[in-house]
mmCIF file of C-alpha atoms in Angstrom:
data_model
loop_
_atom_site.group_PDB
_atom_site.id
_atom_site.type_symbol
_atom_site.label_atom_id
_atom_site.label_comp_id
_atom_site.label_asym_id
_atom_site.label_seq_id
_atom_site.Cartn_x
_atom_site.Cartn_y
_atom_site.Cartn_z
ATOM 1 C CA LYS A 213 87.259 144.902 147.211
ATOM 2 C CA PRO A 214 89.670 142.395 145.882
ATOM 3 C CA SER A 215 93.099 143.945 144.908
ATOM 4 C CA PRO A 216 94.129 143.694 140.919
ATOM 5 C CA ARG A 217 97.321 141.808 139.812
ATOM 6 C CA PHE A 218 100.007 142.282 137.178
ATOM 7 C CA ALA A 219 100.100 139.319 134.746
ATOM 8 C CA SER A 220 101.598 138.463 131.573
ATOM 9 C CA ARG A 221 99.234 138.129 128.778
ATOM 10 C CA LYS A 222 100.116 136.385 125.325
ATOM 11 C CA ASP A 223 97.498 136.308 122.587
ATOM 12 C CA GLU A 224 98.029 132.942 120.647
ATOM 13 C CA ALA A 225 98.877 133.072 117.098
ATOM 14 C CA THR A 226 96.028 132.458 114.543
ATOM 15 C CA LYS A 227 95.875 128.794 113.496
ATOM 16 C CA GLY A 228 98.413 128.057 110.864
ATOM 17 C CA LYS A 229 100.212 131.067 111.244
ATOM 18 C CA LYS A 230 103.929 130.747 110.900
ATOM 19 C CA ALA A 231 106.104 133.205 113.236
ATOM 20 C CA THR A 232 108.858 133.084 115.402
ATOM 21 C CA ARG A 233 108.679 133.745 119.124
ATOM 22 C CA GLU A 234 111.852 135.915 118.756
ATOM 23 C CA ASN A 235 110.544 138.108 116.230
ATOM 24 C CA ASN A 236 106.889 138.499 117.428
ATOM 25 C CA LYS A 237 107.682 138.549 121.328
ATOM 26 C CA ASP A 238 106.965 142.200 121.648
ATOM 27 C CA GLU A 239 103.572 141.867 119.836
ATOM 28 C CA GLU A 240 102.241 138.559 121.291
ATOM 29 C CA GLU A 241 102.973 139.202 124.713
ATOM 30 C CA GLU A 242 102.678 142.101 127.223
ATOM 31 C CA ASN A 243 102.260 142.692 131.057
ATOM 32 C CA GLU A 244 99.172 144.171 132.276
ATOM 33 C CA LEU A 245 97.187 144.712 135.369
ATOM 34 C CA VAL A 246 94.213 142.256 135.747
ATOM 35 C CA PRO A 247 91.371 143.922 137.584
ATOM 36 C CA PRO A 248 88.570 142.348 139.289
ATOM 37 C CA GLU A 249 86.275 143.613 136.587
ATOM 38 C CA PHE A 250 88.020 141.846 133.911
ATOM 39 C CA GLU A 251 85.395 139.535 132.159
ATOM 40 C CA GLU A 252 87.493 136.524 131.779
ATOM 41 C CA PHE A 253 88.148 134.189 134.519
ATOM 42 C CA THR A 254 91.433 134.372 136.344
ATOM 43 C CA GLY A 255 92.889 132.705 139.291
ATOM 44 C CA PHE A 256 96.333 131.470 140.650
ATOM 45 C CA VAL A 257 97.260 128.402 142.948
ATOM 46 C CA PHE A 258 98.546 129.580 146.324
ATOM 47 C CA LYS A 259 98.315 126.368 148.078
ATOM 48 C CA THR A 260 97.973 122.427 147.477
ATOM 49 C CA GLN A 261 97.167 119.737 149.684
ATOM 50 C CA ALA A 262 96.884 116.012 149.690
ATOM 51 C CA ASN A 263 94.870 113.588 151.820
ATOM 52 C CA LEU A 264 92.409 115.847 153.287
ATOM 53 C CA ASP A 265 90.225 112.659 153.589
ATOM 54 C CA PRO A 266 92.202 109.496 154.078
ATOM 55 C CA LYS A 267 89.420 107.222 152.645
ATOM 56 C CA HIS A 268 89.914 108.804 149.523
ATOM 57 C CA ARG A 269 93.474 109.965 149.211
ATOM 58 C CA ASP A 270 92.354 113.259 147.185
ATOM 59 C CA ARG A 271 94.406 116.236 146.300
ATOM 60 C CA LEU A 272 93.164 119.696 146.299
ATOM 61 C CA ALA A 273 94.441 122.668 144.602
ATOM 62 C CA TYR A 274 93.556 125.974 146.205
ATOM 63 C CA ILE A 275 92.708 128.876 143.985
ATOM 64 C CA ARG A 276 92.547 132.523 144.563
ATOM 65 C CA ILE A 277 90.058 134.037 142.196
ATOM 66 C CA VAL A 278 91.480 137.377 140.682
ATOM 67 C CA SER A 279 88.688 138.238 137.777
ATOM 68 C CA GLY A 280 85.751 137.060 136.318
ATOM 69 C CA SER A 281 83.617 134.268 138.020
ATOM 70 C CA TYR A 282 84.015 130.519 138.429
ATOM 71 C CA GLN A 283 81.059 128.612 137.137
ATOM 72 C CA LYS A 284 80.628 124.937 137.666
ATOM 73 C CA GLY A 285 81.702 122.879 134.723
ATOM 74 C CA MET A 286 83.832 125.539 133.119
ATOM 75 C CA LYS A 287 86.869 124.641 131.040
ATOM 76 C CA VAL A 288 90.264 126.538 131.753
ATOM 77 C CA GLY A 289 93.760 126.964 130.566
ATOM 78 C CA HIS A 290 96.931 126.407 132.511
ATOM 79 C CA SER A 291 99.868 128.655 132.202
ATOM 80 C CA ARG A 292 102.460 126.001 132.335
ATOM 81 C CA SER A 293 100.390 123.626 129.802
ATOM 82 C CA LYS A 294 100.263 123.954 126.076
ATOM 83 C CA PRO A 295 97.319 126.564 124.920
ATOM 84 C CA SER A 296 95.252 123.882 123.406
ATOM 85 C CA LYS A 297 95.117 122.125 126.843
ATOM 86 C CA ARG A 298 91.953 122.795 128.650
ATOM 87 C CA TYR A 299 90.874 121.210 132.153
ATOM 88 C CA ASN A 300 87.161 120.841 133.215
ATOM 89 C CA LEU A 301 86.521 122.495 136.624
ATOM 90 C CA GLY A 302 83.686 120.086 137.549
ATOM 91 C CA GLN A 303 83.410 120.745 141.164
ATOM 92 C CA ALA A 304 84.556 123.575 143.624
ATOM 93 C CA LEU A 305 84.741 123.390 147.238
ATOM 94 C CA THR A 306 84.804 126.101 150.107
ATOM 95 C CA LEU A 307 86.529 124.702 153.214
ATOM 96 C CA PHE A 308 86.036 125.917 156.891
ATOM 97 C CA GLY A 309 88.230 123.772 159.138
ATOM 98 C CA ASN A 310 87.167 120.139 158.255
ATOM 99 C CA ASP A 311 83.554 121.000 156.658
ATOM 100 C CA ARG A 312 83.323 120.792 153.126
ATOM 101 C CA GLU A 313 80.629 122.788 150.786
ATOM 102 C CA SER A 314 80.142 122.390 147.147
ATOM 103 C CA ILE A 315 79.592 125.414 145.283
ATOM 104 C CA ASP A 316 78.307 126.368 141.800
ATOM 105 C CA VAL A 317 79.356 130.093 141.422
ATOM 106 C CA ALA A 318 82.363 131.937 143.146
ATOM 107 C CA TYR A 319 83.679 135.623 142.532
ATOM 108 C CA PRO A 320 87.057 137.604 142.831
ATOM 109 C CA GLY A 321 88.698 137.422 146.013
ATOM 110 C CA ASP A 322 86.979 134.162 146.872
ATOM 111 C CA VAL A 323 89.078 131.078 147.815
ATOM 112 C CA ILE A 324 88.026 127.700 146.314
ATOM 113 C CA GLY A 325 89.421 124.208 146.211
ATOM 114 C CA ILE A 326 89.562 122.329 142.826
ATOM 115 C CA ASN A 327 90.703 118.641 142.592
ATOM 116 C CA ASN A 328 94.429 118.734 141.467
ATOM 117 C CA PRO A 329 94.832 116.779 138.139
ATOM 118 C CA GLY A 330 98.265 115.986 139.502
ATOM 119 C CA ASN A 331 100.318 118.963 137.177
ATOM 120 C CA TRP A 332 99.234 121.849 139.281
ATOM 121 C CA ALA A 333 101.598 123.560 141.317
ATOM 122 C CA ILE A 334 101.813 126.482 143.587
ATOM 123 C CA GLY A 335 102.269 129.893 141.650
ATOM 124 C CA ASP A 336 100.225 128.544 138.347
ATOM 125 C CA THR A 337 97.620 130.404 136.752
ATOM 126 C CA LEU A 338 93.983 129.265 135.588
ATOM 127 C CA TYR A 339 92.236 131.363 132.868
ATOM 128 C CA THR A 340 89.549 131.469 130.220
ATOM 129 C CA GLY A 341 89.746 133.100 127.064
ATOM 130 C CA ASN A 342 92.003 132.814 124.069
ATOM 131 C CA ALA A 343 94.664 135.027 125.815
ATOM 132 C CA LYS A 344 97.352 132.906 127.829
ATOM 133 C CA ILE A 345 97.443 134.699 130.811
ATOM 134 C CA ALA A 346 100.292 133.974 133.818
ATOM 135 C CA PHE A 347 100.558 135.643 137.096
ATOM 136 C CA PRO A 348 103.915 135.883 138.479
ATOM 137 C CA GLY A 349 104.938 132.580 139.843
ATOM 138 C CA ILE A 350 105.809 131.784 143.074
ATOM 139 C CA PRO A 351 109.420 130.509 143.672
ATOM 140 C CA SER A 352 110.440 127.254 145.546
ATOM 141 C CA PHE A 353 112.045 128.097 148.894
ATOM 142 C CA SER A 354 116.020 127.778 149.259
ATOM 143 C CA PRO A 355 116.474 124.705 151.127
ATOM 144 C CA GLU A 356 119.303 124.530 153.943
ATOM 145 C CA LYS A 357 118.547 120.929 155.552
ATOM 146 C CA PHE A 358 119.169 117.772 153.175
ATOM 147 C CA ALA A 359 118.577 114.084 154.231
ATOM 148 C CA TYR A 360 118.116 110.813 152.517
ATOM 149 C CA ILE A 361 114.872 109.171 153.298
ATOM 150 C CA ARG A 362 114.353 105.566 153.190
ATOM 151 C CA ASN A 363 111.720 103.000 153.772
ATOM 152 C CA PRO A 364 112.639 100.465 156.295
ATOM 153 C CA ASN A 365 109.871 98.186 155.459
ATOM 154 C CA PRO A 366 109.808 96.365 151.810
ATOM 155 C CA SER A 367 106.263 95.369 152.369
ATOM 156 C CA SER A 368 104.661 98.868 152.633
ATOM 157 C CA TYR A 369 106.506 100.336 149.373
ATOM 158 C CA LYS A 370 103.131 101.147 147.839
ATOM 159 C CA SER A 371 101.922 103.154 150.513
ATOM 160 C CA PHE A 372 105.176 104.858 151.489
ATOM 161 C CA GLN A 373 105.656 105.686 147.710
ATOM 162 C CA LYS A 374 101.992 107.433 147.507
ATOM 163 C CA GLY A 375 102.568 109.123 150.524
ATOM 164 C CA ILE A 376 106.052 110.865 149.615
ATOM 165 C CA ASP A 377 104.618 111.647 146.232
ATOM 166 C CA GLN A 378 101.594 113.437 147.564
ATOM 167 C CA LEU A 379 103.481 115.355 150.236
ATOM 168 C CA LEU A 380 105.971 116.549 147.774
ATOM 169 C CA ALA A 381 103.115 117.724 145.637
ATOM 170 C CA GLU A 382 102.245 120.073 148.340
ATOM 171 C CA GLY A 383 105.493 121.578 148.747
ATOM 172 C CA ALA A 384 106.056 120.036 152.218
ATOM 173 C CA VAL A 385 109.508 119.660 151.159
ATOM 174 C CA GLN A 386 111.537 119.514 148.082
ATOM 175 C CA ALA A 387 113.017 116.234 146.387
ATOM 176 C CA LEU A 388 116.385 115.682 144.845
ATOM 177 C CA ARG A 389 118.089 112.559 143.240
ATOM 178 C CA GLN A 390 121.389 111.774 141.862
ATOM 179 C CA ARG A 391 121.914 112.595 138.237
ATOM 180 C CA ASN A 392 120.057 110.250 135.788
ATOM 181 C CA ASP A 393 118.258 108.618 138.726
ATOM 182 C CA ASP A 394 114.762 107.825 137.377
ATOM 183 C CA GLY A 395 113.507 106.808 140.797
ATOM 184 C CA GLY A 396 115.544 103.682 141.634
ATOM 185 C CA GLY A 397 117.970 105.279 143.527
ATOM 186 C CA PRO A 398 117.671 106.939 147.095
ATOM 187 C CA LEU A 399 115.763 110.032 147.684
ATOM 188 C CA ILE A 400 116.980 113.272 149.192
ATOM 189 C CA LEU A 401 114.492 115.497 150.946
ATOM 190 C CA ALA A 402 115.508 119.392 151.048
ATOM 191 C CA ALA A 403 114.057 121.488 153.559
ATOM 192 C CA VAL A 404 114.426 124.960 155.125
ATOM 193 C CA GLY A 405 114.541 123.521 158.663
ATOM 194 C CA GLN A 406 114.502 120.289 160.825
ATOM 195 C CA LEU A 407 110.891 120.699 161.653
ATOM 196 C CA GLN A 408 109.739 119.977 158.113
ATOM 197 C CA PHE A 409 111.584 116.761 158.097
ATOM 198 C CA GLU A 410 109.614 115.886 161.240
ATOM 199 C CA VAL A 411 106.182 116.886 159.642
ATOM 200 C CA VAL A 412 106.940 114.688 157.045
ATOM 201 C CA GLN A 413 107.730 111.639 158.973
ATOM 202 C CA ALA A 414 104.846 112.241 161.312
ATOM 203 C CA ARG A 415 102.307 112.376 158.413
ATOM 204 C CA LEU A 416 103.547 109.495 156.814
ATOM 205 C CA LYS A 417 102.943 107.497 159.825
ATOM 206 C CA ASN A 418 99.677 108.849 160.807
ATOM 207 C CA GLU A 419 97.976 109.488 157.396
ATOM 208 C CA TYR A 420 99.719 106.643 155.416
ATOM 209 C CA GLY A 421 100.581 104.294 158.001
ATOM 210 C CA VAL A 422 104.319 103.707 157.084
ATOM 211 C CA ASP A 423 107.583 104.319 158.784
ATOM 212 C CA SER A 424 110.535 106.134 157.479
ATOM 213 C CA ASP A 425 114.213 106.706 158.347
ATOM 214 C CA LEU A 426 116.274 109.853 158.011
ATOM 215 C CA GLU A 427 120.139 110.170 157.145
ATOM 216 C CA PRO A 428 121.196 113.719 157.221
ATOM 217 C CA ILE A 429 123.581 115.066 154.523
ATOM 218 C CA GLY A 430 126.462 117.526 155.543
ATOM 219 C CA TYR A 431 125.373 120.224 153.012
ATOM 220 C CA THR A 432 123.945 123.562 153.898
ATOM 221 C CA LEU A 433 122.725 125.297 150.760
ATOM 222 C CA ALA A 434 121.371 124.514 147.174
ATOM 223 C CA ARG A 435 121.796 126.272 144.051
ATOM 224 C CA TRP A 436 120.082 125.731 140.886
ATOM 225 C CA ALA A 437 122.493 125.751 137.866
ATOM 226 C CA ASP A 438 120.099 127.424 135.323
ATOM 227 C CA GLY A 439 122.994 127.247 132.775
ATOM 228 C CA GLY A 440 122.068 123.731 132.280
ATOM 229 C CA TRP A 441 123.786 120.466 132.400
ATOM 230 C CA ASP A 442 126.644 121.573 129.863
ATOM 231 C CA ALA A 443 127.746 124.313 131.811
ATOM 232 C CA VAL A 444 128.046 121.941 134.929
ATOM 233 C CA ASP A 445 129.648 119.404 133.102
ATOM 234 C CA LYS A 446 132.106 122.221 131.935
ATOM 235 C CA ALA A 447 132.758 123.175 135.504
ATOM 236 C CA ASP A 448 133.195 119.798 136.922
ATOM 237 C CA LYS A 449 135.718 118.783 134.184
ATOM 238 C CA ASP A 450 137.780 121.891 134.661
ATOM 239 C CA GLY A 451 137.905 120.648 138.786
ATOM 240 C CA LYS A 452 135.792 123.717 139.870
ATOM 241 C CA LEU A 453 133.272 121.718 141.695
ATOM 242 C CA PHE A 454 135.381 119.899 144.154
ATOM 243 C CA GLY A 455 133.549 118.988 147.284
ATOM 244 C CA ILE A 456 130.327 119.757 145.944
ATOM 245 C CA MET A 457 127.428 117.399 145.370
ATOM 246 C CA ILE A 458 125.666 117.353 142.024
ATOM 247 C CA VAL A 459 122.038 116.363 141.958
ATOM 248 C CA GLN A 460 118.991 116.972 140.326
ATOM 249 C CA ASP A 461 115.360 117.948 140.932
ATOM 250 C CA ILE A 462 112.292 116.392 140.051
ATOM 251 C CA TYR A 463 112.386 117.995 136.635
ATOM 252 C CA LYS A 464 115.892 116.708 136.178
ATOM 253 C CA ARG A 465 117.501 120.193 136.380
ATOM 254 C CA PRO A 466 121.096 120.601 137.939
ATOM 255 C CA VAL A 467 121.132 121.452 141.459
ATOM 256 C CA LEU A 468 124.545 122.052 143.263
ATOM 257 C CA LEU A 469 124.829 121.095 147.049
ATOM 258 C CA PHE A 470 127.210 123.285 149.047
ATOM 259 C CA ARG A 471 128.603 122.885 152.435
ATOM 260 C CA ASN A 472 129.257 126.459 153.147
ATOM 261 C CA ASP A 473 128.132 130.068 152.077
ATOM 262 C CA TRP A 474 131.845 131.063 151.142
ATOM 263 C CA LYS A 475 132.026 128.145 148.393
ATOM 264 C CA ALA A 476 128.786 128.954 147.088
ATOM 265 C CA ALA A 477 129.229 132.403 146.490
ATOM 266 C CA SER A 478 133.007 131.763 145.102
ATOM 267 C CA VAL A 479 131.513 129.605 142.373
ATOM 268 C CA ALA A 480 129.080 131.752 141.538
ATOM 269 C CA GLU A 481 131.641 134.601 141.029
ATOM 270 C CA GLU A 482 133.951 132.690 138.896
ATOM 271 C CA GLU A 483 131.619 130.356 136.929
ATOM 272 C CA LYS A 484 128.850 132.799 135.978
ATOM 273 C CA TYR A 485 127.901 130.894 132.929
ATOM 274 C CA LEU A 486 126.284 128.469 135.661
ATOM 275 C CA GLU A 487 123.936 131.069 136.416
ATOM 276 C CA LEU A 488 123.442 129.864 139.770
ATOM 277 C CA SER A 489 120.065 130.671 141.716
ATOM 278 C CA PRO A 490 118.765 129.964 145.151
ATOM 279 C CA TRP A 491 115.335 128.958 143.927
ATOM 280 C CA SER A 492 113.470 127.531 141.287
ATOM 281 C CA LYS A 493 110.023 127.736 139.619
ATOM 282 C CA PRO A 494 108.205 124.821 137.647
ATOM 283 C CA PRO A 495 109.108 124.602 134.005
ATOM 284 C CA SER A 496 106.505 124.523 131.252
ATOM 285 C CA ILE A 497 104.670 121.376 130.740
ATOM 286 C CA ASP A 498 105.323 119.760 127.452
#
């Protein structure tokens, strides 16, 4: 029997009702156990994959159903999107190796593949009903290897960029950039180990037909500054970030790269307002 899961549940305010989140947080949101018998559909994304069929350049999100049932054509909410936003689940697939089979109905415990519209990430929740439900997110891994990746052949720019974008969407590696870089500057890949870089390069070559060059960077760990850019600017102005590389993640949030554990621990202890964290979760979608 499928296991229940804890989730946060927030009843959306009646249309036209004016109430601040601060004053109504306890009333609107609560944590509860979602059992398989719960009548509304709920499920969470535990994996994303791109380019399963090179001819179609498709992207799938793998959903494990927790409660309710999937029905072909149903509309669902998304835990990081606005409550009014609904996504149409027109087709679901079951996958066995390289074989795919379209299904019309699925139940708690089943895993289904759904076309990813591009903004679903690992750890996201899909749900039906008026209450917004969100299972605990899955943090991104804490990277320890960093390298610039470059395209040596300008003529293959589009294929290279598509491959990078889709591999990043899978979570194969993480992407970092210099602050205020909107995409024109060098891309930094962040990974737990060297093998992840090798896998990315191999897939770029085999699936997208493009070469790539890697240039390692001499840092060994990353910390997200949850205190925000104002906190980072303060620490930098006070000379507390000497020898530390300041970059941003794909959501333009500040990330600090350190050369060793001692320096990271020292900054975290002395500059608590930075609120350093070794991992991150995708933010809400505006």
